[in-house]
Short mmCIF file of C-alpha atoms and ligand atoms in Angstrom, two decimals:
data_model
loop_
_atom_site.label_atom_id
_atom_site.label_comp_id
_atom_site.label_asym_id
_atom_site.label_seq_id
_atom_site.Cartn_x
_atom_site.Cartn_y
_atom_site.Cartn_z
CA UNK C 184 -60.98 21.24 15.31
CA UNK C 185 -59.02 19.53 18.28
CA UNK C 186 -56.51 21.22 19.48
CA UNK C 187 -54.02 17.58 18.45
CA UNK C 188 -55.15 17.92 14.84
CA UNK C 189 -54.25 21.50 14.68
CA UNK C 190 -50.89 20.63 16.51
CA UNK C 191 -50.23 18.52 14.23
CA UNK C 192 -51.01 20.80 11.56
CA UNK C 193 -48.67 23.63 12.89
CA UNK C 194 -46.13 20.20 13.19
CA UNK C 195 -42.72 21.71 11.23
CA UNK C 196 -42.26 17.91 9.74
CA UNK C 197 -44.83 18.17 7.59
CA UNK C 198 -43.01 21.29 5.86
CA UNK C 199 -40.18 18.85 4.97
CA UNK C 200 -40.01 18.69 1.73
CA UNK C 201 -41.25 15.55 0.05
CA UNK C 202 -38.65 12.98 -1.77
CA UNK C 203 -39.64 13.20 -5.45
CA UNK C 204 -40.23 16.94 -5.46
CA UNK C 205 -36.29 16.97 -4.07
CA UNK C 206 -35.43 14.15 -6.85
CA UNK C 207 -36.79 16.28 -9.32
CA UNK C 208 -34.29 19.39 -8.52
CA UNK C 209 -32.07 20.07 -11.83
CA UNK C 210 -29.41 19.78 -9.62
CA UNK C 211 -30.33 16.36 -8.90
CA UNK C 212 -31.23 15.42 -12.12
CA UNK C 213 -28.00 16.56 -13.25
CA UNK C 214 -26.01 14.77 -10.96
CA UNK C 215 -27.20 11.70 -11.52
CA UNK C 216 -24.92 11.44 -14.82
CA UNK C 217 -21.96 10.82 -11.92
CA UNK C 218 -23.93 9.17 -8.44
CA UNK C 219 -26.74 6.18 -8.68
CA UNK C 220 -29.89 6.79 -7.80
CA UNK C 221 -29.61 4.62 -4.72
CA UNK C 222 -26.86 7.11 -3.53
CA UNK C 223 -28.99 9.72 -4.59
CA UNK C 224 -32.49 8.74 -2.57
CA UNK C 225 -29.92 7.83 -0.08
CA UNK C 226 -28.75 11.39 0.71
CA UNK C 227 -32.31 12.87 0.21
CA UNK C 228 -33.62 11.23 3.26
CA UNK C 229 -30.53 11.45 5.54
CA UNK C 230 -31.37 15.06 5.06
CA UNK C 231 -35.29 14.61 5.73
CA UNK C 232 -34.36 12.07 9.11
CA UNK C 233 -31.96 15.04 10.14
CA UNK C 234 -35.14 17.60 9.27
CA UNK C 235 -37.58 14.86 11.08
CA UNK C 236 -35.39 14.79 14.26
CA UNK C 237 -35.36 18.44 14.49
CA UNK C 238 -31.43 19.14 14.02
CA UNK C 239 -32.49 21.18 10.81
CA UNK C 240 -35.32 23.53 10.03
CA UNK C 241 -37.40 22.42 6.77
CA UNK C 242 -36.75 25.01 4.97
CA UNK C 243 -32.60 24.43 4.96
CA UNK C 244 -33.49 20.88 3.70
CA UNK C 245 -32.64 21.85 0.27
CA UNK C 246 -29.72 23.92 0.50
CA UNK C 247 -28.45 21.19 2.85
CA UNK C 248 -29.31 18.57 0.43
CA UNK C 249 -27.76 20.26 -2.48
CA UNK C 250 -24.30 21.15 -0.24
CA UNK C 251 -24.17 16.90 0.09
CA UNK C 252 -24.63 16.04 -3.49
CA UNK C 253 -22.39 18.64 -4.84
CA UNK C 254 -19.41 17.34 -1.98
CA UNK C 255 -20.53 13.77 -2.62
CA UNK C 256 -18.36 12.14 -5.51
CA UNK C 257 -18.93 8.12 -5.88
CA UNK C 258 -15.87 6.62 -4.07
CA UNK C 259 -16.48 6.88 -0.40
CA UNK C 260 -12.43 6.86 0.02
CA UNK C 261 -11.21 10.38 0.64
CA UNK C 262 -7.43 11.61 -0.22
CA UNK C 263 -5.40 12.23 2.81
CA UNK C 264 -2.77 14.34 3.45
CA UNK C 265 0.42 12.35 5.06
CA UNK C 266 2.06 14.34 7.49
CA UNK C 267 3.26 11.15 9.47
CA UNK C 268 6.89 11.25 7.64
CA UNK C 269 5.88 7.23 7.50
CA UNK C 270 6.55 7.17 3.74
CA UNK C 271 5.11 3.30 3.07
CA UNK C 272 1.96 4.27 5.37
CA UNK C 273 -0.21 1.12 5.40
CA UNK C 274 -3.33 2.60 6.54
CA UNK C 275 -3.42 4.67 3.82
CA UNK C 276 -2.24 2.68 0.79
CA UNK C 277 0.88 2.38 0.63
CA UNK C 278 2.87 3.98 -2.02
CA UNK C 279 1.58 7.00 -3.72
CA UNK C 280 1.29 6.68 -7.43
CA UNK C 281 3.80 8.62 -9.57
CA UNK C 282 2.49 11.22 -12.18
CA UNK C 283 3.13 8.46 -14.78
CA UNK C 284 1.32 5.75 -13.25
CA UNK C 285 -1.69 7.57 -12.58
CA UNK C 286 -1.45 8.93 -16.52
CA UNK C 287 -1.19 4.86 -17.18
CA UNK C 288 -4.62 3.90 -15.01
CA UNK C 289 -6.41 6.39 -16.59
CA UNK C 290 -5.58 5.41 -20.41
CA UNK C 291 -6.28 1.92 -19.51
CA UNK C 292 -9.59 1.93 -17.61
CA UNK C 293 -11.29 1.78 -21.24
CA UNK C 294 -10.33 -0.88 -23.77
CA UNK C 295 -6.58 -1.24 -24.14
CA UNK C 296 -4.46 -4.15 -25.78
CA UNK C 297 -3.49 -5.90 -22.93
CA UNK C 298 -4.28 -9.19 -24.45
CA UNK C 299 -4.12 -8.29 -28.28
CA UNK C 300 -1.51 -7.79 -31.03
CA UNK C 301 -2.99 -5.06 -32.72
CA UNK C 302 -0.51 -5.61 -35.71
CA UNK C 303 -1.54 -8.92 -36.35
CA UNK C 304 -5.34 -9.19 -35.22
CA UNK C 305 -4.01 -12.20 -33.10
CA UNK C 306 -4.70 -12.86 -29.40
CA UNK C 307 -1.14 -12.13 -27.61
CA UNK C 308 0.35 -12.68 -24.10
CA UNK C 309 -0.98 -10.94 -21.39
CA UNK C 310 1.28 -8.28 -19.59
CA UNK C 311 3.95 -7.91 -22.08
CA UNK C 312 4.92 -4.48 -21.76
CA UNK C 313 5.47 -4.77 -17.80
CA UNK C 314 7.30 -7.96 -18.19
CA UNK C 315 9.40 -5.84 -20.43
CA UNK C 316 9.82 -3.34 -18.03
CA UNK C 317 10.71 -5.46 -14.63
CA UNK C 318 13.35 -7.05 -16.93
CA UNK C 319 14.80 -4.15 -18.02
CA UNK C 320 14.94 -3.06 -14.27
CA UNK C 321 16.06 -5.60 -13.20
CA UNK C 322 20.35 -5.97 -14.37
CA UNK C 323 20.25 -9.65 -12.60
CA UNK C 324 22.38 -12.15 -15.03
CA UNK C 325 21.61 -15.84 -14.06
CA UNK C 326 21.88 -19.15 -15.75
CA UNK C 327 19.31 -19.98 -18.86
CA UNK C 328 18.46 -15.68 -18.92
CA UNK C 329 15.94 -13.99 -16.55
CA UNK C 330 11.89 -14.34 -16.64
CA UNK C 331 9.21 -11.84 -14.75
CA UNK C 332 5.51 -12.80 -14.07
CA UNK C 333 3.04 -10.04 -11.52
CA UNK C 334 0.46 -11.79 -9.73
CA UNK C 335 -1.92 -9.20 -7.06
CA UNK C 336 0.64 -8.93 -4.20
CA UNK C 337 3.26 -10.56 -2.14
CA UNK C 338 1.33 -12.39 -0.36
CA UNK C 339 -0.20 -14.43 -3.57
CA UNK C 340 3.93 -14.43 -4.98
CA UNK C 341 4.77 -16.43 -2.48
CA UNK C 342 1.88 -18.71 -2.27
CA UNK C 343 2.23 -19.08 -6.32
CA UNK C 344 5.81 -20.10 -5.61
CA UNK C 345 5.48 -22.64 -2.70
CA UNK C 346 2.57 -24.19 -4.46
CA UNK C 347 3.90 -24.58 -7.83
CA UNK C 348 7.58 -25.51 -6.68
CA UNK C 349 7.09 -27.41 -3.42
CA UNK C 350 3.78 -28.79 -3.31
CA UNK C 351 3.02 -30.28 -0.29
CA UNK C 352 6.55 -31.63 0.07
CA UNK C 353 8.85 -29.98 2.90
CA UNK C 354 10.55 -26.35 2.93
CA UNK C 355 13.28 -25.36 4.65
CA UNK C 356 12.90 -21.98 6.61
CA UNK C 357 15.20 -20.80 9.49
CA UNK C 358 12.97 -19.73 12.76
CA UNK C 359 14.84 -16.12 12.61
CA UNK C 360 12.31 -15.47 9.47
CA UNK C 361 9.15 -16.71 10.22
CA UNK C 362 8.00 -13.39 10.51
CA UNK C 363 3.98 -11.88 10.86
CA UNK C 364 4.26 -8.88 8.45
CA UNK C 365 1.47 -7.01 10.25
CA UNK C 366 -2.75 -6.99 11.20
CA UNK C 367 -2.16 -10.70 11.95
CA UNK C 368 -0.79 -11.38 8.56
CA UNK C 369 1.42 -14.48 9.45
CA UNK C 370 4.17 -15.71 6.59
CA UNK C 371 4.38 -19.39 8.18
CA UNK C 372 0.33 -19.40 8.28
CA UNK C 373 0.12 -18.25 4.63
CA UNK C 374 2.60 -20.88 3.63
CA UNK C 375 1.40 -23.46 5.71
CA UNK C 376 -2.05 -23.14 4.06
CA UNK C 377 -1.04 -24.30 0.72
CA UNK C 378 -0.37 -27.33 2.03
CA UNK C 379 3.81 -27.34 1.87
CA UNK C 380 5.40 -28.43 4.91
CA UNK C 381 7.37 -25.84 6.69
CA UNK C 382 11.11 -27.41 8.05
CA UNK C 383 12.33 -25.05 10.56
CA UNK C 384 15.84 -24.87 11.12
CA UNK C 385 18.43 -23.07 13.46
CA UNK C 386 17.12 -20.68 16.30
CA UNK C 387 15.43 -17.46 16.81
CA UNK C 388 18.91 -15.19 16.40
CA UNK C 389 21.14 -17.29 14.47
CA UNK C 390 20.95 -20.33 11.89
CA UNK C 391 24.14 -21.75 10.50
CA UNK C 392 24.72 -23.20 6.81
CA UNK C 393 24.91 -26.76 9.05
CA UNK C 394 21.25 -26.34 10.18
CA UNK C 395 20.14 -26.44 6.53
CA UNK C 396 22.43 -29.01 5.50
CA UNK C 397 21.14 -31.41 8.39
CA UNK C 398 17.60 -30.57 7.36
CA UNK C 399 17.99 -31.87 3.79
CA UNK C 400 16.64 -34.86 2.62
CA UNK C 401 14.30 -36.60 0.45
CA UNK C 402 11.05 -35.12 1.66
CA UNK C 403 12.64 -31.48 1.37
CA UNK C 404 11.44 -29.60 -1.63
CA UNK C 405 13.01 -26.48 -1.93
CA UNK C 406 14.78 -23.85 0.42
CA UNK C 407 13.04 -20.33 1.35
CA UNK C 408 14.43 -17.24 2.82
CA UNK C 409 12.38 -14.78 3.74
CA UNK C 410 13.60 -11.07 4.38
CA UNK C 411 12.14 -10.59 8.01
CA UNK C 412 10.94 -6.68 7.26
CA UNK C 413 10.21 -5.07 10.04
CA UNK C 414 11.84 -6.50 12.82
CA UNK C 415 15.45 -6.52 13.41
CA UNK C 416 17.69 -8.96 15.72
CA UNK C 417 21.17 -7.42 16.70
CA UNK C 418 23.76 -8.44 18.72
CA UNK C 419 24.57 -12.44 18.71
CA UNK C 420 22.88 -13.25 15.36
CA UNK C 421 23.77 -14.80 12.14
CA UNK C 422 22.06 -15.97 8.77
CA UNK C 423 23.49 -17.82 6.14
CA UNK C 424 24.10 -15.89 2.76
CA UNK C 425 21.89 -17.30 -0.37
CA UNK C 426 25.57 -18.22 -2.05
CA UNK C 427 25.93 -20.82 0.75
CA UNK C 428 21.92 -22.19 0.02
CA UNK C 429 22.69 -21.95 -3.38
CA UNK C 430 25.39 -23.96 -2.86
CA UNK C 431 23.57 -26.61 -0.62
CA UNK C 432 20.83 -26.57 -3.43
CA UNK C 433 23.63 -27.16 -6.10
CA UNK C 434 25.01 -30.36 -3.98
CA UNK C 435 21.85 -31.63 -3.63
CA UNK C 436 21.07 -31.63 -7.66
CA UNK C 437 24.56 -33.65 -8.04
CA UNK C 438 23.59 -36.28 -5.19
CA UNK C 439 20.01 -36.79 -6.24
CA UNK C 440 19.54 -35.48 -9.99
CA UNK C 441 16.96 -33.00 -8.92
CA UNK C 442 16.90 -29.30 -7.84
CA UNK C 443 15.86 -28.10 -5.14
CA UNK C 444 14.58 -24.29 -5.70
CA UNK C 445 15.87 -21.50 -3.87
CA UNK C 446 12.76 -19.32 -3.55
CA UNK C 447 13.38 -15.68 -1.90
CA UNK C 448 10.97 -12.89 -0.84
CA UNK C 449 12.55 -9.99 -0.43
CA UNK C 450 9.43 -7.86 0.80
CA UNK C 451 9.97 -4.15 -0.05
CA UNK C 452 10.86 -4.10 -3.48
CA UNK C 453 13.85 -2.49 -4.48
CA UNK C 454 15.39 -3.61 -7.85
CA UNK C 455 19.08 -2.40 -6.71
CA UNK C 456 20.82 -1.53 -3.66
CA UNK C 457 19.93 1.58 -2.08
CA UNK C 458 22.94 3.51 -0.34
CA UNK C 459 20.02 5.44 1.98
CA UNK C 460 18.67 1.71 3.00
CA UNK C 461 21.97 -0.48 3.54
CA UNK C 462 20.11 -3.22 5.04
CA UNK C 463 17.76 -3.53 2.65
CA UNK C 464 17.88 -6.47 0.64
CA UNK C 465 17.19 -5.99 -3.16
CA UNK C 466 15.72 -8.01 -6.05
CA UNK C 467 18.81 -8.04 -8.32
CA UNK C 468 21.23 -9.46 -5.89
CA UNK C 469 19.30 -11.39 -4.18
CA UNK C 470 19.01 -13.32 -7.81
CA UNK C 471 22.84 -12.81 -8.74
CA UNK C 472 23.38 -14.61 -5.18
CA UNK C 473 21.51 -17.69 -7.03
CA UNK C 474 18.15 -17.37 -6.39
CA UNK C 475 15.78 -19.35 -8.73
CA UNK C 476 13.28 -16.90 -7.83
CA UNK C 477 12.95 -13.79 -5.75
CA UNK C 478 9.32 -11.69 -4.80
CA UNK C 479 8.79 -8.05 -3.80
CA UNK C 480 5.29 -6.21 -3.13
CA UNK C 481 4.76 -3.67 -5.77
CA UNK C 482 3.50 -1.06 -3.37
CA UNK C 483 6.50 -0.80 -1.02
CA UNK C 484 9.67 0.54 -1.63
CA UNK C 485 8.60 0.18 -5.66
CA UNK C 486 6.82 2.96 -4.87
CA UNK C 487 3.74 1.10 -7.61
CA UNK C 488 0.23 -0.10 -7.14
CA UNK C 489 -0.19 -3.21 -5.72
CA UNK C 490 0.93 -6.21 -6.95
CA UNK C 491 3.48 -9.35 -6.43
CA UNK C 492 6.53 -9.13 -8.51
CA UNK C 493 8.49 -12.63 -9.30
CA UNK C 494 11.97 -12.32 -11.11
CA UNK C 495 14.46 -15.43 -11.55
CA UNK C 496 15.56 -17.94 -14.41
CA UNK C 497 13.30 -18.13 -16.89
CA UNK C 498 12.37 -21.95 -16.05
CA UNK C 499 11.31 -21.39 -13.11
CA UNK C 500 8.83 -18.56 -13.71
CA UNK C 501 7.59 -20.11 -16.91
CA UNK C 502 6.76 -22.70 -14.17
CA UNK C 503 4.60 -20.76 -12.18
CA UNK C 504 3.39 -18.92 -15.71
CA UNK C 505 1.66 -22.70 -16.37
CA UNK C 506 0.47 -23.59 -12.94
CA UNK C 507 -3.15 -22.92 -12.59
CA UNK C 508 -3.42 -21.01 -9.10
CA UNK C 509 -1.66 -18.15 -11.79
CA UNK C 510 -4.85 -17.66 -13.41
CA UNK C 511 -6.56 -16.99 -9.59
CA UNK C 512 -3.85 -14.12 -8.52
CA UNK C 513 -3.26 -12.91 -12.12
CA UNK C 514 -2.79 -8.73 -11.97
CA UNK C 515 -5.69 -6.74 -13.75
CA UNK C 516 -4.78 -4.49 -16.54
CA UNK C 517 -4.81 -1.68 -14.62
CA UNK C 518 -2.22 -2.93 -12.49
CA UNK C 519 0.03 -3.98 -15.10
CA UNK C 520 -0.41 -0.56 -17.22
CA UNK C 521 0.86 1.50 -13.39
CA UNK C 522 3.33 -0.84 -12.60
CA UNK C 523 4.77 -0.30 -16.41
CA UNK C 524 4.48 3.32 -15.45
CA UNK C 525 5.95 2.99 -12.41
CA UNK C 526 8.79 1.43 -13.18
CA UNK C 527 9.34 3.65 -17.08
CA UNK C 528 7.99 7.10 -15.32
CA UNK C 529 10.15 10.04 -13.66
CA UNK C 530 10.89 9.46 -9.66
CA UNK C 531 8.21 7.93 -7.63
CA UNK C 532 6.54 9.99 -4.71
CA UNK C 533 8.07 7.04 -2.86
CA UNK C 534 11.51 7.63 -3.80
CA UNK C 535 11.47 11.58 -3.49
CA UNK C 536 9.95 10.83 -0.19
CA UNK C 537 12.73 8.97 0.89
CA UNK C 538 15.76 11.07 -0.46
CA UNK C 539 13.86 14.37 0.26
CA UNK C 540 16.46 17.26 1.20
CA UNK C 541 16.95 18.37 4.99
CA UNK C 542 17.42 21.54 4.05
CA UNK C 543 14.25 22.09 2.04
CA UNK C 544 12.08 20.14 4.58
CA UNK C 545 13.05 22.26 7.14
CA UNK C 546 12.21 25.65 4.83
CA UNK C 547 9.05 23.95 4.24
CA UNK C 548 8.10 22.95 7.94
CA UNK C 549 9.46 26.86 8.94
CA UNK C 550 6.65 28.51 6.60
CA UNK C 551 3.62 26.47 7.79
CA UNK C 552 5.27 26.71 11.66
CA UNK C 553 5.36 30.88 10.81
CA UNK C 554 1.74 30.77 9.20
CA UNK C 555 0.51 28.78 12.22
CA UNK C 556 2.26 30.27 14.98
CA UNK C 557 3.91 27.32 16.25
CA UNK C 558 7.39 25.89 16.46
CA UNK C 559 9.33 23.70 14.27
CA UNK C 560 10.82 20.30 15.85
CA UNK C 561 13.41 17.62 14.68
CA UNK C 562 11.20 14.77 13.37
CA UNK C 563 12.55 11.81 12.30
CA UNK C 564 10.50 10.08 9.67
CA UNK C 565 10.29 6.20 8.92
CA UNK C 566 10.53 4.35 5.88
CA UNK C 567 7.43 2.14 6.95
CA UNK C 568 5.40 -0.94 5.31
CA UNK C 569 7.08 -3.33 7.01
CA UNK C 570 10.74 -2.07 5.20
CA UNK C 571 14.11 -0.83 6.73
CA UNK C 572 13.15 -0.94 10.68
CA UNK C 573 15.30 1.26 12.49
CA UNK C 574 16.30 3.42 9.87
CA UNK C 575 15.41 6.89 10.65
CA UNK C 576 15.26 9.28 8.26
CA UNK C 577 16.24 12.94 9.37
CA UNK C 578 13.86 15.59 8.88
CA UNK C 579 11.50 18.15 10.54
CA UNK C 580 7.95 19.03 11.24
CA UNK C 581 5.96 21.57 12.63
CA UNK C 582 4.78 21.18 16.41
CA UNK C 583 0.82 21.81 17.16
CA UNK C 584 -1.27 20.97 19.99
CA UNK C 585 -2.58 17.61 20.49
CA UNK C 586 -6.10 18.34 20.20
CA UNK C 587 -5.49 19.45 16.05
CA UNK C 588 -5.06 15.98 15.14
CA UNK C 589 -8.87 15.07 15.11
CA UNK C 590 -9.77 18.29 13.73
CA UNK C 591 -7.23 17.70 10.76
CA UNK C 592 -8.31 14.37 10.51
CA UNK C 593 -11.68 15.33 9.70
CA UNK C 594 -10.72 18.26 7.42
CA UNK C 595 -10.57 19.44 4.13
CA UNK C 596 -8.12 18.44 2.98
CA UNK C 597 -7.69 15.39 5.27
CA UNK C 598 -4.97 15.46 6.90
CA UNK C 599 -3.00 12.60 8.88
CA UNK C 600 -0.29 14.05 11.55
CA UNK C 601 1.83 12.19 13.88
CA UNK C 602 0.14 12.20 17.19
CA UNK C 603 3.29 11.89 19.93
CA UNK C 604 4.87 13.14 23.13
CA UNK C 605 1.97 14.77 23.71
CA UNK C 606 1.69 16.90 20.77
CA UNK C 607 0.32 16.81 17.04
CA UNK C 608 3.38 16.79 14.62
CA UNK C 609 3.55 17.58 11.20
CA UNK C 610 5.80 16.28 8.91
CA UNK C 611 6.16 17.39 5.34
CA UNK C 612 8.29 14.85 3.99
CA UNK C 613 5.15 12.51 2.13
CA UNK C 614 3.40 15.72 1.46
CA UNK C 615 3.80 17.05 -1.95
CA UNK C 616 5.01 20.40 -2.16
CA UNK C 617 2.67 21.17 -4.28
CA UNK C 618 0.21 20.66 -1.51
CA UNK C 619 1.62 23.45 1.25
CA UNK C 620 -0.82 25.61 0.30
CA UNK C 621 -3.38 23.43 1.44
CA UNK C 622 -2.06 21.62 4.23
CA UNK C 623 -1.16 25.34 5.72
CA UNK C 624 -5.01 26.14 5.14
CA UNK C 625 -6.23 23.25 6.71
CA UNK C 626 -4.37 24.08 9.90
CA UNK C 627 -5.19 27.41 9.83
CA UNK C 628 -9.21 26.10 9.42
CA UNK C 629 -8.30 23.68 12.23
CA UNK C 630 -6.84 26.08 14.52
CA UNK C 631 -9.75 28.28 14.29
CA UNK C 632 -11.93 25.47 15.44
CA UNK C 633 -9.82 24.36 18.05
CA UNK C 634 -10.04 28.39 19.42
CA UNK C 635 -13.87 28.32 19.16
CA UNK C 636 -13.98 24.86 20.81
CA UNK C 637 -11.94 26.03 23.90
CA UNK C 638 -13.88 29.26 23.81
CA UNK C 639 -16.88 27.06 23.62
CA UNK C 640 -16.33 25.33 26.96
CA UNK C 641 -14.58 28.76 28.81
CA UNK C 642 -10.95 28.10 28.42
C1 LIG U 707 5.08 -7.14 2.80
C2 LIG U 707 5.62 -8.50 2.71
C3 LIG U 707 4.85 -9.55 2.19
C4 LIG U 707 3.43 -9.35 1.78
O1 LIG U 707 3.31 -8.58 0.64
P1 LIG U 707 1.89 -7.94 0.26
O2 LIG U 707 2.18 -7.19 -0.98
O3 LIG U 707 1.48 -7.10 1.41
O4 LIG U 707 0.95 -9.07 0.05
C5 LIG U 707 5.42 -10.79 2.09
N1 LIG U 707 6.69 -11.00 2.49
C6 LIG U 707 7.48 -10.03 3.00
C7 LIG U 707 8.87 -10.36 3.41
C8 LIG U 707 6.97 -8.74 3.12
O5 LIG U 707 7.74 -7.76 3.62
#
């Protein structure tokens, strides 16, 4: 015998053990009732490759293997703690669902009634019992009674809107809100692409009820405000109220015996005023102001999945109801059973988020700051997704070095702290209380790596 064939004889690869004999484990048998057998043969021969390239002795192939299907579950997305205090964190959803919502999702990921009158056998209208409840959010009173429709998100709201009121005829917008909403998502763009006209008017700090009224004229069709989220002008600025539009609209239907609609998107979704958020403009009286119809994102201050929410006079939505881009950016059932939830549930994680106690945030930050030997800092959290810019919202959070942040990152839990001013800060607000327990462990197990990492490379 050569001296290569017994080499590769004595080779460790070939004690790797082989795929089906590793298929054929009860454990994977058994877990093949909740991962595909693509996933499956998938994770068997990462584990070989890593056995192949020597980073793991063949014998710990199967105790490795077993460790990845048992951790593996079939959505690759992984709950994160927030410890940002960004309450609306776009990165990582948006708006956590409330207890209710997620109760809702659940019942109705099998067969549910969302297009069926179980009473009378007959076919019924889609989305009833969230219609319900947006209306019954919603106190608005306006002329002919008040209409709701939820199409997938604000974007495809106000695309439903300009295409089913304006057409490719002219809208009026002033310059101060054509506004890009964030990863390159540009309002103007999105509007411009459904083939209405955009009419700008006024200038980048102020537009006066003049600039609108010298716009209008036969080609315009319809008027649009748009609720410039997160960016703010001060100083020398002005806008004009939706009274005065609705007041230029209303003189135009006199003159020419045809409205012009006032469509407005609010953004973030609240249904009333909010004391903690004055600037934030809200669904209700936005429509009491004379809006024919306004549009929120479900997922932002709503504190709901995602979805587009249109409110306003009954006409008008029954309008966009018929036109058939509705049918293209109609909400899935599961939407429309959370949003229900959402809106005729107990306080959203959202909301508590927002109105969260000093006091108790601070008593929270102070035992994870005692557990972890580190100080606790005046943090000031944000409301976030694009809502209330400049509105800080007082709070605390526990100051770790910078290097944590990847290690939490990468945890278990996963955690997400605010990286700044050269340190890794962690806020409590977005984290559910229920969750200290965990969060403190996961800086504890971070800590501990970060102290064998600097050991690691002597100091
Ligand atoms: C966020 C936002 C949108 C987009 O809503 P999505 O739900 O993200 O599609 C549109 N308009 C305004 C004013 C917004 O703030």
């Amino acid at each position: 015998m050569s001296s290569a064939q017994s080499g590769a004889a004595d080779d460790p690869r070939r004690r790797i053990p082989r795929t089906d004999d590793l298929l054929a484990l009860p454990e994977l048998v058994e877990a093949r009732g909740r991962l595909s057998g693509a996933l499956l043969r998938g994770l068997v021969s990462e584990v070989q490759d890593r056995a192949r390239r020597g980073e793991l002795p063949p014998e710990g192939v199967q105790a490795e293997l077993l460790g990845a299907v048992a951790s593996r579950s079939a959505t690759s997305l992984r709950p994160v703690l927030n410890a940002t205090g960004v309450v609306v964190h776009t990165n990582l959803g948006r708006a956590p669902l409330s207890a209710a919502a997620v109760e809702a999702l659940i019942a109705s990921s099998g067969y549910v009634d969302v297009e069926m009158d179980l009473v009378t056998g007959q076919r019924s209208k889609r989305g009833t019992g969230a219609r319900e409840a947006l209306l019954a959010a919603c106190p608005a009173e306006v002329p002919g009674g008040l209409d709701a429709l939820v199409v997938n998100n604000g974007a495809a709201a106000l695309v439903l809107a300009t295409t089913a009121l304006a057409g490719a005829g002219e809208l009026i917008v002033s310059r101060g809100e054509l506004v890009e909403i964030g990863a390159g998502f540009r309002l103007p763009d999105l509007i411009a692409s459904t083939g209405a006209r955009l009419c700008e008017v006024g200038t980048t700090n102020r537009t006066h009820r003049a600039d609108y009224a010298g716009a209008i004229g036969l080609e315009t069709a319809g008027l649009l405000k748009v609720h410039p989220s997160n960016f703010r002008v001060d100083g020398f600025t002005s806008a004009v109220p939706i009274t005065d539009l609705r007041a230029l609209a209303d003189a135009y239907e006199q003159e020419h015996g045809r409205g012009l609609p006032l469509i407005v998107d609010v953004g973030s979704g609240l249904f009333t005023a909010d004391p903690a958020l004055p600037d934030e403009p809200d669904l209700t009286s936005a429509l009491e102001a004379g809006a024919d119809v306004v549009m929120a994102s479900g997922d932002k201050l709503l504190g709901g999945p995602q979805a587009g929410i249109l409110l306003g006079r009954a006409e008008t939505i029954q309008r966009l109801a018929r036109h058939p881009l509705a049918r293209a950016l109609r909400a899935d059932k599961l939407t429309l059973a959370a949003l229900e939830a959402t809106l005729a549930g107990g306080p959203t994680p959202v909301s508590q988020a927002l109105h969260a106690d000093p006091r108790r945030l601070r008593q929270r930050a102070e035992r994870l700051g005692a557990a972890a030997g580190a100080p606790v800092v005046a943090h000031e959290g944000r409301v976030g997704g694009g809502g209330a810019p400049g509105v800080p919202l007082a709070g605390w959070a526990v100051r770790l070095p910078e290097g944590l942040s990847p290690l939490l990152r990468v945890g278990h839990p996963a955690v997400l702290p605010r990286v700044h001013d050269g340190a890794c800060l962690v806020d409590l607000r977005c984290v559910p209380e229920s969750d200290d327990g965990r969060l403190a462990e996961a800086v504890r197990a971070a800590l501990e790596r970060l102290g064998s990492a600097d050991q690691g490379t002597g100091g």
